[in-house]
Amino acid sequence: MSLDDINLDFPNLKTGDWNQSSDADDGYNCIAFAVHDTRQFWDPDMIGVRGYYWPPGVPIDFSVNTLVRVYELHGFRKCNNGDVEAGYEKIAIYGIASEGTHAARQLADGRWTSKLGTDEDIEHDTPEGLESELYGNVKTFMRRPRFEAPQNE
Amino acid sequence: MPAVTPSTEAIRTRATRGDAHRQEQTITTSQAPLLVYASHGGAPLLMSKRDLLAPTPDDCEKFRTLADTWRKETRRVSSLSKISMHPAYQKIIGMGVAAIPLILQEMVERGGHWLWALHAITDKDPAPENATFHEAVEAWISWGEAEGYLT
């Protein structure tokens, strides 16, 4: 696959606003990548099919509210915006109405990183760059104290 | 209709030839599992599952079109319910057994989230509990080889 057509899905991304940061890998998705997991594909709808993961103890759905609960399990709490705050790592949860669609993670330098479905990872200047018909809008930001990312990322 | 043998290395079949006499045939093989394709009064015909269930050219063309459509339209979607409920994916599941070798070959060559389709068609899940996605893919490919769907 190629990212040549990325603007068809994300017209807000302008040339120079983003760069590819990994090869395509269908072994994980954006929900996992937001918490540095590049080994598992997190999805609630595949329970019963081996090869997928969903955290125990949270509802079996892909709603924005459920994604918030998923990330609360990983130490995130809701916050007001996606501005850089020293000592904090932030994520953005995207959705269409109440349904979750995507999650992005803020890097230490203030840029953002996203796993695009089963495609490549990219880094993008703003979370708004991925707002689109496909992902909807940023519904909420969350933050937790920043820690060093695992070496395998 | 054919007697379907289990996936074991030793396959024992009993073939009945007409009313006059009975002949017992024992076959041991270390190759892919075989199906005994019943004949009408003649000697039973042994075929590999791969040969017997091989998709037709029409199946191959249909699969290719549907798989390409599905990939193009879901590649940046994160929710597997959306990915797997896509009409093209559902039509591939609807192809039934004929789709199994095509899906497995597609997984080998291009990857993709085919685990649900395979599970839906076969009602099996050869992956170990708590497998990661890539581990589950490997388990399905091994299953496909053992069952004669992949060579």
Coordinates of C-alpha atoms in Angstrom, one line a residue:
Chain A
M1 CA 0.0 0.0 0.0
S2 CA 1.0 3.6 -0.4
L3 CA 0.2 6.8 1.3
D4 CA 0.0 8.7 -2.0
D5 CA -3.7 8.9 -1.7
I6 CA -3.8 9.9 2.0
N7 CA -5.5 13.3 1.2
L8 CA -8.5 11.5 -0.2
D9 CA -9.2 10.2 3.3
F10 CA -7.7 13.1 5.3
P11 CA -8.1 16.4 3.3
N12 CA -7.0 18.4 6.3
L13 CA -3.5 17.0 6.1
K14 CA -1.3 19.3 4.0
T15 CA 2.0 18.5 2.4
G16 CA 4.7 18.9 5.0
D17 CA 2.2 18.5 7.9
W18 CA 2.9 14.8 8.1
N19 CA 5.4 12.1 7.5
Q20 CA 5.3 8.3 7.4
S21 CA 6.9 6.7 10.4
S22 CA 6.5 3.0 9.9
D23 CA 5.7 0.4 7.3
A24 CA 2.2 -1.0 7.1
D25 CA 1.5 -3.7 9.7
D26 CA -1.9 -5.3 10.3
G27 CA -0.9 -6.7 13.7
Y28 CA -2.0 -3.7 15.7
N29 CA -4.3 -0.8 15.4
C30 CA -4.5 2.8 16.5
I31 CA -6.2 1.9 19.8
A32 CA -3.2 -0.2 20.8
F33 CA -0.7 2.1 19.3
A34 CA -1.9 5.0 21.4
V35 CA -0.6 3.1 24.5
H36 CA 2.6 2.0 22.7
D37 CA 1.4 -1.6 22.0
T38 CA 2.6 -2.7 18.6
R39 CA 2.0 -6.4 19.2
Q40 CA -1.8 -6.7 19.6
F41 CA -4.9 -5.5 17.7
W42 CA -7.4 -4.2 20.2
D43 CA -11.0 -4.7 19.2
P44 CA -14.1 -5.5 21.2
D45 CA -16.0 -7.1 18.3
M46 CA -13.7 -10.1 17.7
I47 CA -14.2 -11.7 21.1
G48 CA -14.3 -15.4 20.4
V49 CA -11.9 -15.1 17.5
R50 CA -8.4 -15.7 18.6
G51 CA -5.7 -13.2 17.6
Y52 CA -7.4 -10.1 19.0
Y53 CA -7.3 -8.4 22.3
W54 CA -9.8 -6.4 24.4
P55 CA -9.1 -5.3 27.9
P56 CA -11.1 -7.2 30.5
G57 CA -13.6 -5.4 32.5
V58 CA -14.7 -2.8 30.0
P59 CA -17.8 -2.8 27.9
I60 CA -17.8 -4.7 24.6
D61 CA -18.2 -1.8 22.2
F62 CA -16.3 0.8 20.3
S63 CA -18.0 3.9 21.7
V64 CA -16.1 7.0 22.7
N65 CA -17.1 6.5 26.3
T66 CA -15.7 2.9 26.3
L67 CA -12.5 4.0 24.8
V68 CA -12.2 6.6 27.5
R69 CA -12.6 3.7 30.1
V70 CA -10.0 1.7 28.2
Y71 CA -7.4 4.5 28.5
E72 CA -8.3 5.2 32.1
L73 CA -7.1 1.7 32.8
H74 CA -3.8 2.8 31.4
G75 CA -3.5 5.8 33.6
F76 CA -5.0 8.5 31.4
R77 CA -7.5 11.0 32.6
K78 CA -9.6 13.5 30.6
C79 CA -8.1 16.9 30.0
N80 CA -9.1 20.1 28.3
N81 CA -7.0 20.2 25.2
G82 CA -4.2 18.8 23.2
D83 CA -1.6 21.5 24.0
V84 CA 1.8 20.4 25.0
E85 CA 2.2 20.1 28.8
A86 CA 5.5 19.3 30.3
G87 CA 5.6 15.9 31.9
Y88 CA 2.4 14.7 30.4
E89 CA 1.6 12.4 27.5
K90 CA -1.7 13.1 25.7
I91 CA -4.0 11.1 23.5
A92 CA -6.9 12.3 21.3
I93 CA -9.9 10.1 20.8
Y94 CA -11.8 10.6 17.6
G95 CA -15.4 9.7 16.9
I96 CA -18.5 10.1 14.8
A97 CA -21.4 10.9 17.1
S98 CA -20.9 8.5 20.0
E99 CA -19.0 5.9 18.1
G100 CA -15.2 5.8 18.4
T101 CA -13.2 5.7 15.2
H102 CA -9.5 6.5 16.0
A103 CA -6.9 7.4 18.6
A104 CA -3.8 9.4 18.2
R105 CA -0.9 10.0 20.6
Q106 CA 1.1 13.1 21.3
L107 CA 4.9 12.9 21.0
A108 CA 7.2 14.7 23.3
D109 CA 7.9 17.4 20.8
G110 CA 4.2 18.2 20.5
R111 CA 3.6 16.5 17.2
W112 CA 1.1 13.6 17.0
T113 CA 1.4 10.0 15.9
S114 CA -1.2 7.7 14.5
K115 CA -1.6 4.2 13.2
L116 CA -3.9 4.5 10.2
G117 CA -6.2 1.4 10.3
T118 CA -4.1 -1.5 9.0
D119 CA -1.8 0.9 7.1
E120 CA 1.3 2.7 8.1
D121 CA 2.0 4.9 11.1
I122 CA 2.3 8.6 10.5
E123 CA 3.4 11.6 12.5
H124 CA 1.2 14.7 12.0
D125 CA 1.5 18.2 13.3
T126 CA -2.0 18.5 14.8
P127 CA -4.8 16.1 15.8
E128 CA -7.1 18.2 13.7
G129 CA -5.2 17.0 10.6
L130 CA -7.0 13.6 10.8
E131 CA -10.5 15.1 11.3
S132 CA -12.4 13.8 8.4
E133 CA -15.4 12.0 7.1
L134 CA -13.7 8.8 8.0
Y135 CA -12.6 9.6 11.6
G136 CA -15.0 12.3 12.5
N137 CA -13.8 14.8 15.0
V138 CA -11.6 14.8 18.2
K139 CA -14.1 14.0 20.9
T140 CA -11.9 14.2 23.9
F141 CA -8.3 14.6 25.0
M142 CA -6.7 12.6 27.8
R143 CA -3.4 12.8 29.6
R144 CA -1.1 10.8 31.9
P145 CA 2.4 11.4 33.3
R146 CA 4.9 10.8 30.4
F147 CA 7.2 7.8 30.6
E148 CA 9.8 6.4 28.3
A149 CA 8.4 4.5 25.4
P150 CA 9.3 0.8 25.1
Q151 CA 12.3 0.1 22.8
N152 CA 10.3 -2.0 20.4
E153 CA 8.1 0.9 19.2
Chain B
M1 CA -22.0 -38.5 -1.0
P2 CA -18.3 -38.6 -0.2
A3 CA -17.1 -40.0 3.0
V4 CA -15.0 -37.2 4.6
T5 CA -11.9 -38.4 6.3
P6 CA -10.5 -36.9 9.4
S7 CA -7.3 -35.0 9.3
T8 CA -5.1 -37.8 10.3
E9 CA -2.2 -39.4 8.6
A10 CA -3.8 -42.8 8.5
I11 CA -6.9 -43.1 6.4
R12 CA -8.9 -46.2 6.3
T13 CA -11.7 -46.6 4.0
R14 CA -14.0 -49.5 3.2
A15 CA -15.3 -49.5 -0.3
T16 CA -18.3 -51.6 -1.4
R17 CA -18.4 -52.7 -4.9
G18 CA -21.8 -53.9 -5.9
D19 CA -23.8 -56.5 -4.1
A20 CA -21.7 -59.5 -5.1
H21 CA -18.6 -58.9 -3.1
R22 CA -17.0 -56.5 -0.7
Q23 CA -13.5 -55.2 -0.8
E24 CA -11.7 -53.5 2.0
Q25 CA -9.0 -51.1 1.2
T26 CA -6.6 -49.7 3.7
I27 CA -4.6 -46.7 2.8
T28 CA -1.9 -45.1 4.8
T29 CA -0.5 -41.8 3.7
S30 CA 1.8 -39.1 5.2
Q31 CA 0.6 -36.6 2.6
A32 CA -2.3 -34.2 2.8
P33 CA -5.6 -35.5 3.9
L34 CA -7.7 -37.2 1.3
L35 CA -11.3 -37.3 0.6
V36 CA -13.0 -40.4 -0.8
Y37 CA -15.1 -39.3 -3.6
A38 CA -17.9 -41.9 -4.0
S39 CA -18.4 -43.5 -7.3
H40 CA -21.4 -45.5 -8.4
G41 CA -20.4 -49.1 -8.3
G42 CA -16.9 -48.5 -9.4
A43 CA -13.7 -48.1 -7.5
P44 CA -13.7 -45.2 -5.1
L45 CA -11.8 -42.3 -6.4
L46 CA -9.2 -40.7 -4.0
M47 CA -8.5 -37.1 -4.4
S48 CA -6.7 -34.6 -2.3
K49 CA -8.9 -32.1 -0.5
R50 CA -7.0 -29.3 -2.4
D51 CA -7.9 -30.8 -5.7
L52 CA -11.5 -31.7 -4.8
L53 CA -12.3 -28.3 -3.3
A54 CA -10.1 -26.2 -5.6
P55 CA -11.8 -22.9 -6.5
T56 CA -13.0 -22.5 -10.1
P57 CA -11.6 -19.6 -12.2
D58 CA -14.8 -17.8 -11.6
D59 CA -14.3 -18.2 -7.8
C60 CA -10.8 -16.8 -8.2
E61 CA -11.9 -13.8 -10.2
K62 CA -14.8 -13.1 -7.9
F63 CA -12.5 -13.3 -4.8
R64 CA -9.9 -11.0 -6.3
T65 CA -12.4 -8.3 -7.1
L66 CA -14.1 -8.5 -3.7
A67 CA -10.8 -8.6 -1.8
D68 CA -9.4 -5.6 -3.7
T69 CA -12.5 -3.6 -3.0
W70 CA -12.5 -4.6 0.6
R71 CA -8.8 -3.6 1.0
K72 CA -9.2 -0.3 -0.7
E73 CA -12.3 0.7 1.3
T74 CA -11.2 -0.5 4.8
R75 CA -7.5 0.0 4.9
R76 CA -7.6 3.1 7.2
V77 CA -10.5 1.8 9.3
S78 CA -9.7 0.8 12.9
S79 CA -12.8 -1.0 13.9
L80 CA -12.9 -4.6 13.0
S81 CA -16.7 -4.7 13.1
K82 CA -16.6 -2.2 10.2
I83 CA -13.9 -4.0 8.5
S84 CA -15.5 -7.4 8.7
M85 CA -19.1 -6.2 8.0
H86 CA -18.0 -4.6 4.8
P87 CA -20.3 -6.0 2.0
A88 CA -17.3 -7.3 0.0
Y89 CA -16.0 -9.2 3.0
Q90 CA -19.4 -10.6 3.7
K91 CA -19.7 -11.8 0.1
I92 CA -16.4 -13.6 0.4
I93 CA -17.7 -15.4 3.5
G94 CA -20.8 -16.2 1.4
M95 CA -18.5 -18.0 -1.1
G96 CA -18.1 -20.7 1.6
V97 CA -15.5 -23.5 1.4
A98 CA -14.4 -22.4 -2.1
A99 CA -13.0 -19.2 -0.5
I100 CA -10.8 -21.0 2.1
P101 CA -7.8 -21.7 -0.1
L102 CA -8.1 -18.2 -1.7
I103 CA -8.2 -16.5 1.7
L104 CA -5.3 -18.5 3.0
Q105 CA -3.2 -17.7 0.0
E106 CA -4.2 -14.1 0.3
M107 CA -3.0 -14.1 3.9
V108 CA 0.3 -15.6 3.0
E109 CA 0.9 -13.1 0.1
R110 CA -0.7 -9.9 1.3
G111 CA -1.8 -10.3 4.9
G112 CA -5.1 -8.9 6.1
H113 CA -7.8 -9.5 8.7
W114 CA -9.2 -12.8 7.5
L115 CA -9.4 -14.6 10.8
W116 CA -13.1 -13.8 11.3
A117 CA -13.9 -15.0 7.7
L118 CA -12.0 -18.2 8.2
H119 CA -13.7 -18.8 11.6
A120 CA -17.1 -18.1 10.1
I121 CA -16.7 -20.5 7.2
T122 CA -15.0 -23.3 9.0
D123 CA -16.3 -23.0 12.6
K124 CA -12.8 -23.7 13.7
D125 CA -10.1 -21.7 15.4
P126 CA -6.7 -23.3 15.4
A127 CA -4.9 -20.3 17.0
P128 CA -3.8 -20.7 20.6
E129 CA -5.6 -18.8 23.3
N130 CA -4.2 -15.3 23.8
A131 CA -2.5 -15.4 20.5
T132 CA -1.5 -12.1 18.9
F133 CA -2.8 -11.4 15.5
H134 CA 0.4 -12.6 13.7
E135 CA 0.5 -15.7 15.8
A136 CA -3.0 -16.5 14.9
V137 CA -2.3 -16.0 11.2
E138 CA 0.6 -18.4 11.5
A139 CA -1.7 -21.0 13.2
W140 CA -4.2 -20.6 10.4
I141 CA -1.6 -21.0 7.7
S142 CA -0.3 -24.2 9.4
W143 CA -3.9 -25.4 9.6
G144 CA -4.4 -24.7 5.9
E145 CA -1.3 -26.7 5.1
A146 CA -2.3 -29.6 7.3
E147 CA -5.8 -29.7 5.7
G148 CA -4.5 -29.6 2.2
Y149 CA -5.7 -26.1 1.3
L150 CA -2.2 -24.8 1.0
T151 CA 0.8 -26.5 -0.5

